[in-house]
XYZ file of C-alpha atoms in Angstrom:
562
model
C 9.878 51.209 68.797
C 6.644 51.922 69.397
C 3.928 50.086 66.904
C 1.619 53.060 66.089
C 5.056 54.690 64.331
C 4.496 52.668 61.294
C 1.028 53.004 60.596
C 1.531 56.680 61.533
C 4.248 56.619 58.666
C 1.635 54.926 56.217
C -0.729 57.542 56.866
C 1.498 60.604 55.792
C 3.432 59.448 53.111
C 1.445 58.583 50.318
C 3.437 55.333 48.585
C 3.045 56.171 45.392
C 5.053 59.913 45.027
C 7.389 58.146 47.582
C 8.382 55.046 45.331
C 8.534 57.626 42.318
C 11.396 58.993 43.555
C 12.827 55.516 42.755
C 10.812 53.948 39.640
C 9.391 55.739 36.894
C 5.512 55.442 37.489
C 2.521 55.284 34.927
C -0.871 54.723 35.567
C -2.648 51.510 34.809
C -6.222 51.378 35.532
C -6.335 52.038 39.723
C -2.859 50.764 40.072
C 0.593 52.234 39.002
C 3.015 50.227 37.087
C 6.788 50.455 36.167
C 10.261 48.777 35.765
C 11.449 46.744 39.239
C 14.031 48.654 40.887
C 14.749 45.316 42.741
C 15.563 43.092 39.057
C 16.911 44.186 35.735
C 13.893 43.655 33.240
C 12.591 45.306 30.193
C 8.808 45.172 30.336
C 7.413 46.718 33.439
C 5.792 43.973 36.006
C 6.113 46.053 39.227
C 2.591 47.546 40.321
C 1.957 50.262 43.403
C -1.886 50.355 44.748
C -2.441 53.679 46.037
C -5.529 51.732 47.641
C -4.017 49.750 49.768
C -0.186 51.095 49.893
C 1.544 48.411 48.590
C 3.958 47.276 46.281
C 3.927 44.192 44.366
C 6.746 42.600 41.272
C 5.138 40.130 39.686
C 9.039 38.952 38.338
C 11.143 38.893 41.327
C 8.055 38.254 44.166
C 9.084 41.682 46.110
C 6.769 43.004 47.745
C 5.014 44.858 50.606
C 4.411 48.059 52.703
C 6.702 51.753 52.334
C 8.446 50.410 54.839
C 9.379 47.026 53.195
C 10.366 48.823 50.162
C 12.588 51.339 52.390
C 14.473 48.341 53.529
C 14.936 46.797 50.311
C 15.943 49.357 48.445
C 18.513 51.137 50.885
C 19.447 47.875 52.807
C 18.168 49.250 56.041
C 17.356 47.477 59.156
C 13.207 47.657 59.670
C 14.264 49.968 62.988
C 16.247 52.235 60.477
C 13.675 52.417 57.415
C 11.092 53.493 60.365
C 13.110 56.249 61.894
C 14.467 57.466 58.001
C 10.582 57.522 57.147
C 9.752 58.720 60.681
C 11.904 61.678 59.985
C 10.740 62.472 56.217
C 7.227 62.023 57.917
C 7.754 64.782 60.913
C 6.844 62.006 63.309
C 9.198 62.447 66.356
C 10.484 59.561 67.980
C 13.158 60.891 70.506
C 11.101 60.722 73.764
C 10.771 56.572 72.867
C 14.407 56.566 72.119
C 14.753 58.022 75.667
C 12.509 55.844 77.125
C 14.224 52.759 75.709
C 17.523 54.121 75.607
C 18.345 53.229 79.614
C 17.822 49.500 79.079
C 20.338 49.373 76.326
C 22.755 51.534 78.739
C 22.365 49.025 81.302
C 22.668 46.038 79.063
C 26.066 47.794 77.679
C 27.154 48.323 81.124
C 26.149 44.248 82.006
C 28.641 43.216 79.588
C 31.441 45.704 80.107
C 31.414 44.223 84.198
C 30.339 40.691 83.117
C 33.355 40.555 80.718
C 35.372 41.865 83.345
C 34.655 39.731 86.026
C 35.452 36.392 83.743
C 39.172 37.555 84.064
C 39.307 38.176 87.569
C 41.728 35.345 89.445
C 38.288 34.952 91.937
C 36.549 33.651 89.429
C 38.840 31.588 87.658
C 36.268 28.480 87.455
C 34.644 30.213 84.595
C 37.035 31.192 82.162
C 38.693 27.576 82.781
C 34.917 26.191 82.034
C 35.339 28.135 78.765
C 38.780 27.020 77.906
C 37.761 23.364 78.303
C 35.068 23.643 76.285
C 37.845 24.667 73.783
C 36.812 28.212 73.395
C 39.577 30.483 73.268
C 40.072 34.144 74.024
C 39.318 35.636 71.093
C 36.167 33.703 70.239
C 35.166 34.870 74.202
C 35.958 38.599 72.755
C 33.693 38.214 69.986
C 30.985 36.952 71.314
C 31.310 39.411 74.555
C 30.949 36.235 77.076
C 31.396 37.295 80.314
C 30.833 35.768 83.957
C 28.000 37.138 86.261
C 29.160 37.101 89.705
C 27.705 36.384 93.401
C 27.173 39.080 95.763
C 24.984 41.518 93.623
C 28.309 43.000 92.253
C 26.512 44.337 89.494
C 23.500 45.232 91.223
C 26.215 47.475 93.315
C 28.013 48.794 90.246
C 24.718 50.432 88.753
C 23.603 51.498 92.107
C 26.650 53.750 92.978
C 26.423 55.059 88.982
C 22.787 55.636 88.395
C 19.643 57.192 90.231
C 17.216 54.323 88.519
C 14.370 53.104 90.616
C 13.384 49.872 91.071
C 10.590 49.371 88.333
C 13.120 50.507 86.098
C 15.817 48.378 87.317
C 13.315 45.222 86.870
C 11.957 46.316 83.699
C 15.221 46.406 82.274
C 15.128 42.157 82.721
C 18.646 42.316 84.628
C 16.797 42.271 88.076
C 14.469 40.106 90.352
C 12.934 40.983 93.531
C 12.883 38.278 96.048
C 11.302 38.118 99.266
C 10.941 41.746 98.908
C 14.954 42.590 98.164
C 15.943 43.519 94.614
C 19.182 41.707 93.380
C 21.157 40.533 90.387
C 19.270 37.795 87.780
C 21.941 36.480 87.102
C 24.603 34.848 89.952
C 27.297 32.410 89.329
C 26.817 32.218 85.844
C 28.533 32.342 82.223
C 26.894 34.857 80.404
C 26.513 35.116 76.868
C 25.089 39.035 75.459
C 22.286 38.759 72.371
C 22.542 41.386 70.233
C 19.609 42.718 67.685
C 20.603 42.923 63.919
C 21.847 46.362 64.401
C 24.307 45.135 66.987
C 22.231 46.603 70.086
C 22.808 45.012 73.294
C 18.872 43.564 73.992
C 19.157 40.462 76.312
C 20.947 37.892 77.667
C 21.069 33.526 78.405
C 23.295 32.948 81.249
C 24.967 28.790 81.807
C 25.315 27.552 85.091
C 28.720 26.259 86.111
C 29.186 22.746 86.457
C 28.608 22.426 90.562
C 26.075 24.917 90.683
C 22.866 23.580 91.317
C 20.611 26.441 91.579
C 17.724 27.323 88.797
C 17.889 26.020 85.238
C 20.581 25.148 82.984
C 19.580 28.170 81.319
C 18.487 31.413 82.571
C 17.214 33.792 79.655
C 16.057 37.638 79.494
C 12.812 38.028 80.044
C 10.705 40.229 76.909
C 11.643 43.807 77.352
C 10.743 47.461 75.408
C 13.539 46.366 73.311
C 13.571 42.781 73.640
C 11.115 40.066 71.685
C 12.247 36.584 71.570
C 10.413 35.476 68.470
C 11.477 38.797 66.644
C 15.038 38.120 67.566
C 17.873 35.458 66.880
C 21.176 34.799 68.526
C 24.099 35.938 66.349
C 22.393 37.524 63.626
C 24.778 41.201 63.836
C 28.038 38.785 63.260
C 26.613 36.810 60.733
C 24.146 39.762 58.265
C 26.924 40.385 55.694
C 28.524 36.842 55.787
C 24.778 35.887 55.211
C 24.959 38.308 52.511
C 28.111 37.549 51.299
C 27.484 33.476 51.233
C 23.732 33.951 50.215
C 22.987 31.039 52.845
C 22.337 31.074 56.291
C 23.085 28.581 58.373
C 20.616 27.780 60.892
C 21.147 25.762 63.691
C 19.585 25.063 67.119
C 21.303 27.329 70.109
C 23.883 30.035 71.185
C 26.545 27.120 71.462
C 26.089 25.540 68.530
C 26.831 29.303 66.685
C 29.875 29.593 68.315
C 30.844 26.060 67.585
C 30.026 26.725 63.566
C 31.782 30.099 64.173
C 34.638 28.523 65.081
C 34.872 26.057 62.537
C 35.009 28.966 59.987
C 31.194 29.276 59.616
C 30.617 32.835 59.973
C 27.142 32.827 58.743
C 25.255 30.936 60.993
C 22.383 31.777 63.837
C 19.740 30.541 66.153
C 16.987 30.824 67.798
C 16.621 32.117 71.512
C 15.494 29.258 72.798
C 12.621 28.705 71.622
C 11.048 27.355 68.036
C 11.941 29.005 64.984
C 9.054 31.776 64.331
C 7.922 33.417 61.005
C 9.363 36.961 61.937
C 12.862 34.914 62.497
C 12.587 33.665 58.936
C 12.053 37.013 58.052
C 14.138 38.752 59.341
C 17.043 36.532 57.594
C 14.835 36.264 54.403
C 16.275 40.277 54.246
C 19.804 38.876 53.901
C 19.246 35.787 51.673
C 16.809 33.425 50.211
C 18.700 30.073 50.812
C 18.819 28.270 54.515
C 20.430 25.533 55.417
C 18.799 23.355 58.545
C 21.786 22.023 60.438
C 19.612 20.811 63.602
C 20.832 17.963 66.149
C 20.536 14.776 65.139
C 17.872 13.393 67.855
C 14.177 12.954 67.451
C 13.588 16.155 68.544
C 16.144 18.309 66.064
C 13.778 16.018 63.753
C 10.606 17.257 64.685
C 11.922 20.668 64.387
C 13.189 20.802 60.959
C 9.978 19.817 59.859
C 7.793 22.444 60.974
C 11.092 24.929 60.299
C 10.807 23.280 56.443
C 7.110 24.310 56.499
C 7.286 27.906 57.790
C 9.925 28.388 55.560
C 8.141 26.943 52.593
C 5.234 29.198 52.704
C 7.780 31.927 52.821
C 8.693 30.904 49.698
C 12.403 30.642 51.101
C 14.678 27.592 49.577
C 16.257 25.369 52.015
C 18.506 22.715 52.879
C 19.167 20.400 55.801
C 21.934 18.265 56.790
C 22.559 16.802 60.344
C 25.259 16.100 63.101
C 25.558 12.251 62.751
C 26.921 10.332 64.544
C 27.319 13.542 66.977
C 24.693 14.982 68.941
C 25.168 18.534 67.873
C 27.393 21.118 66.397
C 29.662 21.614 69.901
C 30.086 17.744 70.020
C 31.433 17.704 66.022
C 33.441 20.417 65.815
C 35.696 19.211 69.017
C 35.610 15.732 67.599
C 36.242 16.160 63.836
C 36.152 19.645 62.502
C 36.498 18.779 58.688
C 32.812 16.176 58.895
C 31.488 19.349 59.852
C 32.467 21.037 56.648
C 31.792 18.129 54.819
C 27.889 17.699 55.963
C 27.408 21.790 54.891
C 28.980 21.019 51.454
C 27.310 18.149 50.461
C 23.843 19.566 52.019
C 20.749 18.102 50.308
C 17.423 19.879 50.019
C 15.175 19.808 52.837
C 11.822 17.640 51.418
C 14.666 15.067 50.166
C 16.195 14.713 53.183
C 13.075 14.676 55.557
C 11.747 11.471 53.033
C 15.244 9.836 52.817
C 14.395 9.937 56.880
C 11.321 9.048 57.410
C 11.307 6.060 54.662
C 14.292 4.441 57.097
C 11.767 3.645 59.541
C 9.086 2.626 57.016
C 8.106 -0.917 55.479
C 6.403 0.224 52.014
C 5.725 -3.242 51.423
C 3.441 -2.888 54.417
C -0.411 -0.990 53.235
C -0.169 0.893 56.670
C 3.431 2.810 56.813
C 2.887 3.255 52.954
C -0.464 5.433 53.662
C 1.704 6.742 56.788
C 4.419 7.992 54.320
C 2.227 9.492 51.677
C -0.107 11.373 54.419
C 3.507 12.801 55.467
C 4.729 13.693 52.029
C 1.425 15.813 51.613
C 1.695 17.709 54.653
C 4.716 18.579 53.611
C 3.430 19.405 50.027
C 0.886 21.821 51.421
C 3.305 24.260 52.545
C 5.139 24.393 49.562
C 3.807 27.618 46.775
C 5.482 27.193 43.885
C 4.121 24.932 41.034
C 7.282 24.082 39.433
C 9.167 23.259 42.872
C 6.097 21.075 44.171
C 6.542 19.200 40.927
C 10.272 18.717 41.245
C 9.880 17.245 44.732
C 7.199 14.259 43.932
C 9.141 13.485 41.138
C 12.337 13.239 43.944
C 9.766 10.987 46.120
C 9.515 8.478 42.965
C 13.162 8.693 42.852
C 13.478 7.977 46.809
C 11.409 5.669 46.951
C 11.429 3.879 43.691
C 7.631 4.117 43.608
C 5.033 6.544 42.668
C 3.284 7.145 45.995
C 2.504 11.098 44.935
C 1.383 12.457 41.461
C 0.213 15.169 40.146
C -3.195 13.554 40.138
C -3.519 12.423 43.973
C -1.665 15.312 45.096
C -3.955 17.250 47.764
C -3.307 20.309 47.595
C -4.105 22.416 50.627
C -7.260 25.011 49.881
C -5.076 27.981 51.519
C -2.114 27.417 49.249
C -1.182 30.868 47.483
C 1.494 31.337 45.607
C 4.161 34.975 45.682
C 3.025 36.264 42.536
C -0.203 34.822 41.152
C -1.952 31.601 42.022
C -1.145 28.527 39.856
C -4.070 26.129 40.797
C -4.927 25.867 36.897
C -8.229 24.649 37.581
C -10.739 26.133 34.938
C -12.934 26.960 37.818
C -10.236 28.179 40.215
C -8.891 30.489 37.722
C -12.231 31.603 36.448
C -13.186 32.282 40.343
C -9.895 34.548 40.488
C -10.937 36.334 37.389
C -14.486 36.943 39.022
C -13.337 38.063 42.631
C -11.041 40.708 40.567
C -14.224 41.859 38.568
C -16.129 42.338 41.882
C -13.331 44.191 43.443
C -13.919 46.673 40.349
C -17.585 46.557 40.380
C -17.191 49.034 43.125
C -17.036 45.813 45.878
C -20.393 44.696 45.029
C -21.844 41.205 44.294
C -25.123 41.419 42.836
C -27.246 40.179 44.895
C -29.157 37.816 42.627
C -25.658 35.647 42.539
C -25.075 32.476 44.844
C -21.518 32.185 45.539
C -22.344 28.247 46.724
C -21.341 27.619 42.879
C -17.542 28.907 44.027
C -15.294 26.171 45.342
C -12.519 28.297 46.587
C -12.333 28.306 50.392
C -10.237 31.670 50.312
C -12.259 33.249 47.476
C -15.855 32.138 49.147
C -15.258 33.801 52.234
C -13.775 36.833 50.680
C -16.874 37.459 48.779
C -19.073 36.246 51.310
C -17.488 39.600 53.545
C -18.268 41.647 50.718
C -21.582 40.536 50.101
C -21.638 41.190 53.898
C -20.552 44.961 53.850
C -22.034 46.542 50.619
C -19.888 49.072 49.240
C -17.040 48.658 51.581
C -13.942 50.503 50.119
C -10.493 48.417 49.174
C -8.810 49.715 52.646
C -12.016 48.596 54.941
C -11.857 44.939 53.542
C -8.109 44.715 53.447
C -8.432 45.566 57.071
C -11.475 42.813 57.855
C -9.479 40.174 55.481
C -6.589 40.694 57.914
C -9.192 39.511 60.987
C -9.333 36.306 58.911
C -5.773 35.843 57.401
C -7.177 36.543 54.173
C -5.438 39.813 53.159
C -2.490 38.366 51.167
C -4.677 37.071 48.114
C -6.795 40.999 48.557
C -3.380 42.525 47.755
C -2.585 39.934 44.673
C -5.843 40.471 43.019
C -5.516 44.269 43.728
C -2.198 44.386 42.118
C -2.261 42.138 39.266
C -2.534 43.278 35.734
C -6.283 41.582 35.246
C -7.733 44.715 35.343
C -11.131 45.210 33.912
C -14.440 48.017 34.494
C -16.392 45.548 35.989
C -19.148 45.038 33.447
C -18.450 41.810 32.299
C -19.239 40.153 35.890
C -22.647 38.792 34.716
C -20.967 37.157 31.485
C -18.478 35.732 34.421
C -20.945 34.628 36.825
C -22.704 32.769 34.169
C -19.637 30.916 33.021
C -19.148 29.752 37.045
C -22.763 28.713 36.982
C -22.283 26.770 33.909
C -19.057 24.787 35.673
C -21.354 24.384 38.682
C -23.647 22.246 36.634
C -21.331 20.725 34.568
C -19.358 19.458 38.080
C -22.996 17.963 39.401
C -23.896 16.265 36.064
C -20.666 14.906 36.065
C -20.704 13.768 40.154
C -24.687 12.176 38.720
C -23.605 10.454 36.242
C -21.149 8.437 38.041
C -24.255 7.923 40.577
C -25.942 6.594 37.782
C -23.739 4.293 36.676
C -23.244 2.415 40.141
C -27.530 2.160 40.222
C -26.821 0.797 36.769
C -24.177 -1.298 38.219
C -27.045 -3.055 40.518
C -29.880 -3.107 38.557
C -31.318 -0.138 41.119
C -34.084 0.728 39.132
C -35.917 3.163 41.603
C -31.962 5.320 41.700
C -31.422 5.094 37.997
C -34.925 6.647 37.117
C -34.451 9.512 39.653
C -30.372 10.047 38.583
C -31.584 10.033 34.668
C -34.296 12.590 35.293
C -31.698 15.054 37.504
C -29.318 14.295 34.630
C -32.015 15.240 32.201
C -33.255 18.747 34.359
C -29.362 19.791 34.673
C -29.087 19.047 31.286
C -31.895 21.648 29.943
C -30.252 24.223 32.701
C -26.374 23.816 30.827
C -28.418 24.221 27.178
C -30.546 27.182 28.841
C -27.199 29.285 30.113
C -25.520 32.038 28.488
């Protein structure tokens, strides 16, 4: 689908009239607010910016672009919100579908002679591979596994059928050209179809046979018009209602290990295509369910992963769960061995920050000042990712509990600077939430900072370099900074501040700035007087005369401000 379709949508459907065919709209200062459509509630917390075309709940956390709320609210596909609001929008689409349309013929053709060819006596080696790997028939069926043969057969089949040239042909990711001859990708291999959500043929990973020595183990699709690895995962148009149905989705590590999980009775479980989990997967199953469970393999590597998956996850506010394939190296290797410790590990799943500590402290001596500075350095990174006050509290208290000591507190907890939270931010900081207050007042000051006003009082990271861009671009509208924030990965807390209910005129931004300025001092007096007291300490007499006369000039300044 091509990209300029959705921000041709956004541009001729105003979101405001368009959600009020759903949610009964009134006007609240710029924004509109109204009951959630998405939660049952009885005072209204769900705000529309005409500004910036967004939705936001401050209840539930839903949120996003016409296109977001399409999906949600219909339980459409992102492809099928676009072409619904394509259609309302008079924005025609068919030549794309055309242009697309012939790769997902010839993928649909791929497995319909794959398939075939795995039950031909000739190539009886394959379907016996399968069989001893103890898949049988009708898991093959449902998965659409297939064998891809020697001798170009396919290559042959499409020729005699269709007039397609070779650019198409290659472009399609089902043919090479080598040493100037166009042939099959795939030769002597087991073939196993991936299917988008919507149950489109898009790519495919082909297994070499045991004996066959040529390329990789693995031979994947290349990216395609229809095909995007990181947009994609392998199993997802079996597993969407079961997903649904469970509210969990298992996520594990490959195409085998889904079948495996499959065939133990796991219907809702998915992976990657080869490659580390990405944001857009998480996405895409966040549209399905809110809960994931990690079951990764149990070496140092499945490790590694299901950190950074807990992370990615974590700042998609997403609640997980891991569990692992002890004393078996994966899924395929449990299921064959002892189906039931399969069902076992998914049933008595832990969350993930509990059982990435339970692992790490195994290798760890926190008797020893090293591993125990080692251990809380981890348990912070980990921390950083994680949005939600109440759940960041509930897992130091489980590191206490791990651990039997109190290597994280509230109190020497670091929080990360670019931390934000789905609805609001909780750093409850006086100065924090007073700088949130006062980046909301500019934003209704008509985007202007007065330029008398030195935002090197702010300690916000995110908020400092907002306002220095607006500083930077005088009178820039809403829609012009959301667009610059997004340069710097800033737009997210734009569109909270913009939504949220602090709404004010904008005239009390001196009063505001003049509180800040106040904390500023009150923050150096403090950081001098602790100065003082080590000169003090030491009998520094040349350092305690210059700390008590700063102490004295910030003083006068705190008594002189408003």
């Amino acid at each position: 689908m091509n990209p300029n379709i959705s921000d041709q949508i956004k541009e001729k459907i105003d979101i405001v009239p368009f959600i009020e065919k759903y949610v009964q709209l009134k006007q609240a200062g710029r924004n509109y607010t109204g009951l959630c459509p998405f939660h049952h509630e009885k005072t209204p917390s769900f705000s529309v910016s005409p500004e910036l075309q967004i939705f936001k709940c401050f209840g539930c956390g839903k949120g996003g672009d016409i296109i977001t709320f399409v999906m949600e609210m219909e339980k459409l596909e992102y492809k099928e919100a676009l072409e619904k609001l394509a259609g309302i929008a008079g924005i025609k689409i068919e030549k794309e579908r055309r242009y697309v349309s012939y790769i997902e013929l010839l993928n649909s053709e791929a497995i319909k002679i794959y398939t075939q060819e795995l039950y031909k006596p000739v190539n009886k080696i394959a379907l016996d591979y399968l069989h001893k790997r103890e898949l049988t028939d009708d898991l093959i069926k449902t998965f659409k596994i297939g064998y891809a043969p020697k001798n170009n057969v396919f290559l042959n089949y499409i020729r005699s059928k269709y007039k397609y040239n070779n650019d198409q042909l290659v472009n399609s990711g089902l043919f090479v050209i080598k040493n100037g001859q166009i042939r099959d990708k795939f030769i002597d291999r087991i073939v196993f179809p991936i299917f988008s959500s919507t149950n489109q043929p898009i790519a495919f990973s082909a297994r070499v046979l045991p004996g066959n020595d040529y390329g990789p183990k693995y031979l994947n699709s290349p990216e395609t018009a229809i095909f995007q690895k990181k947009n994609n995962l392998y199993g997802t148009n079996l597993a969407k209602n079961h997903i649904r149905r469970e509210d969990l989705c298992i996520l594990c590590e490959g195409q085998t290990d889904v079948i495996s999980a499959v065939k133990a009775g796991f219907m809702n479980t998915v992976a990657p295509l080869g490659t580390g989990l990405t944001v857009e997967q998480l996405k895409l199953i966040s549209q399905y369910t809110k809960n994931v469970l990690f079951l990764f393999d149990s070496d140092s590597a499945g490790q590694k992963a299901l950190e950074r998956a807990f992370i990615l996850a974590s700042q998609l506010g997403l609640t997980t769960y891991a569990t692992n394939t002890e004393p078996f190296k994966d899924i395929d290797e449990m299921v064959v061995a002892d189906k039931e410790l399969l069902n076992k590990r998914i049933s008595e799943r832990s969350d993930t920050f509990s059982y990435l500590i339970a692992h790490k402290v195994k290798g760890l001596n926190l008797s020893d000042l090293k591993d125990y500075n080692l251990l809380k350095k981890y348990i912070n990174e980990l921390l950083s990712s994680i949005k939600q006050t109440d759940l960041r509290a509930f897992y130091i208290s489980k590191v206490k509990e791990i651990t039997g000591k109190d290597i994280i507190s509230g109190s020497n907890y670091r929080e990360s600077p670019y931390n934000n939270t789905n609805n609001r931010r909780t750093n409850t900081r006086k100065s924090s939430n007073l700088e949130y207050f006062y980046l909301t007042t500019i934003l209704n000051n008509k985007n202007t900072i007065p330029s008398h006003h030195d935002l090197s009082i702010l300690t916000d990271p995110e908020i400092i370099k907002i306002a220095e861009i607006i500083q930077a671009n005088k009178g820039l509208s809403i829609k012009l900074l959301h667009e610059k924030l997004k340069e710097v990965d800033l737009e997210d807390l734009l569109e909270k501040v913009s939504l949220s209910e602090d709404y004010n005129d904008g005239s009390d931004i001196e009063k505001i700035y003049q509180r800040l300025y106040k904390n500023h001092l009150e923050r150096q007096l403090k950081e001098i007087r602790v100065k003082l007291g080590a000169a003090e300490a030491i009998d520094n007499e040349k350092d305690i005369e210059k700390y008590s006369n700063m102490i004295a000039e910030i003083a006068s300044k705190i008594k002189a401000t408003k």
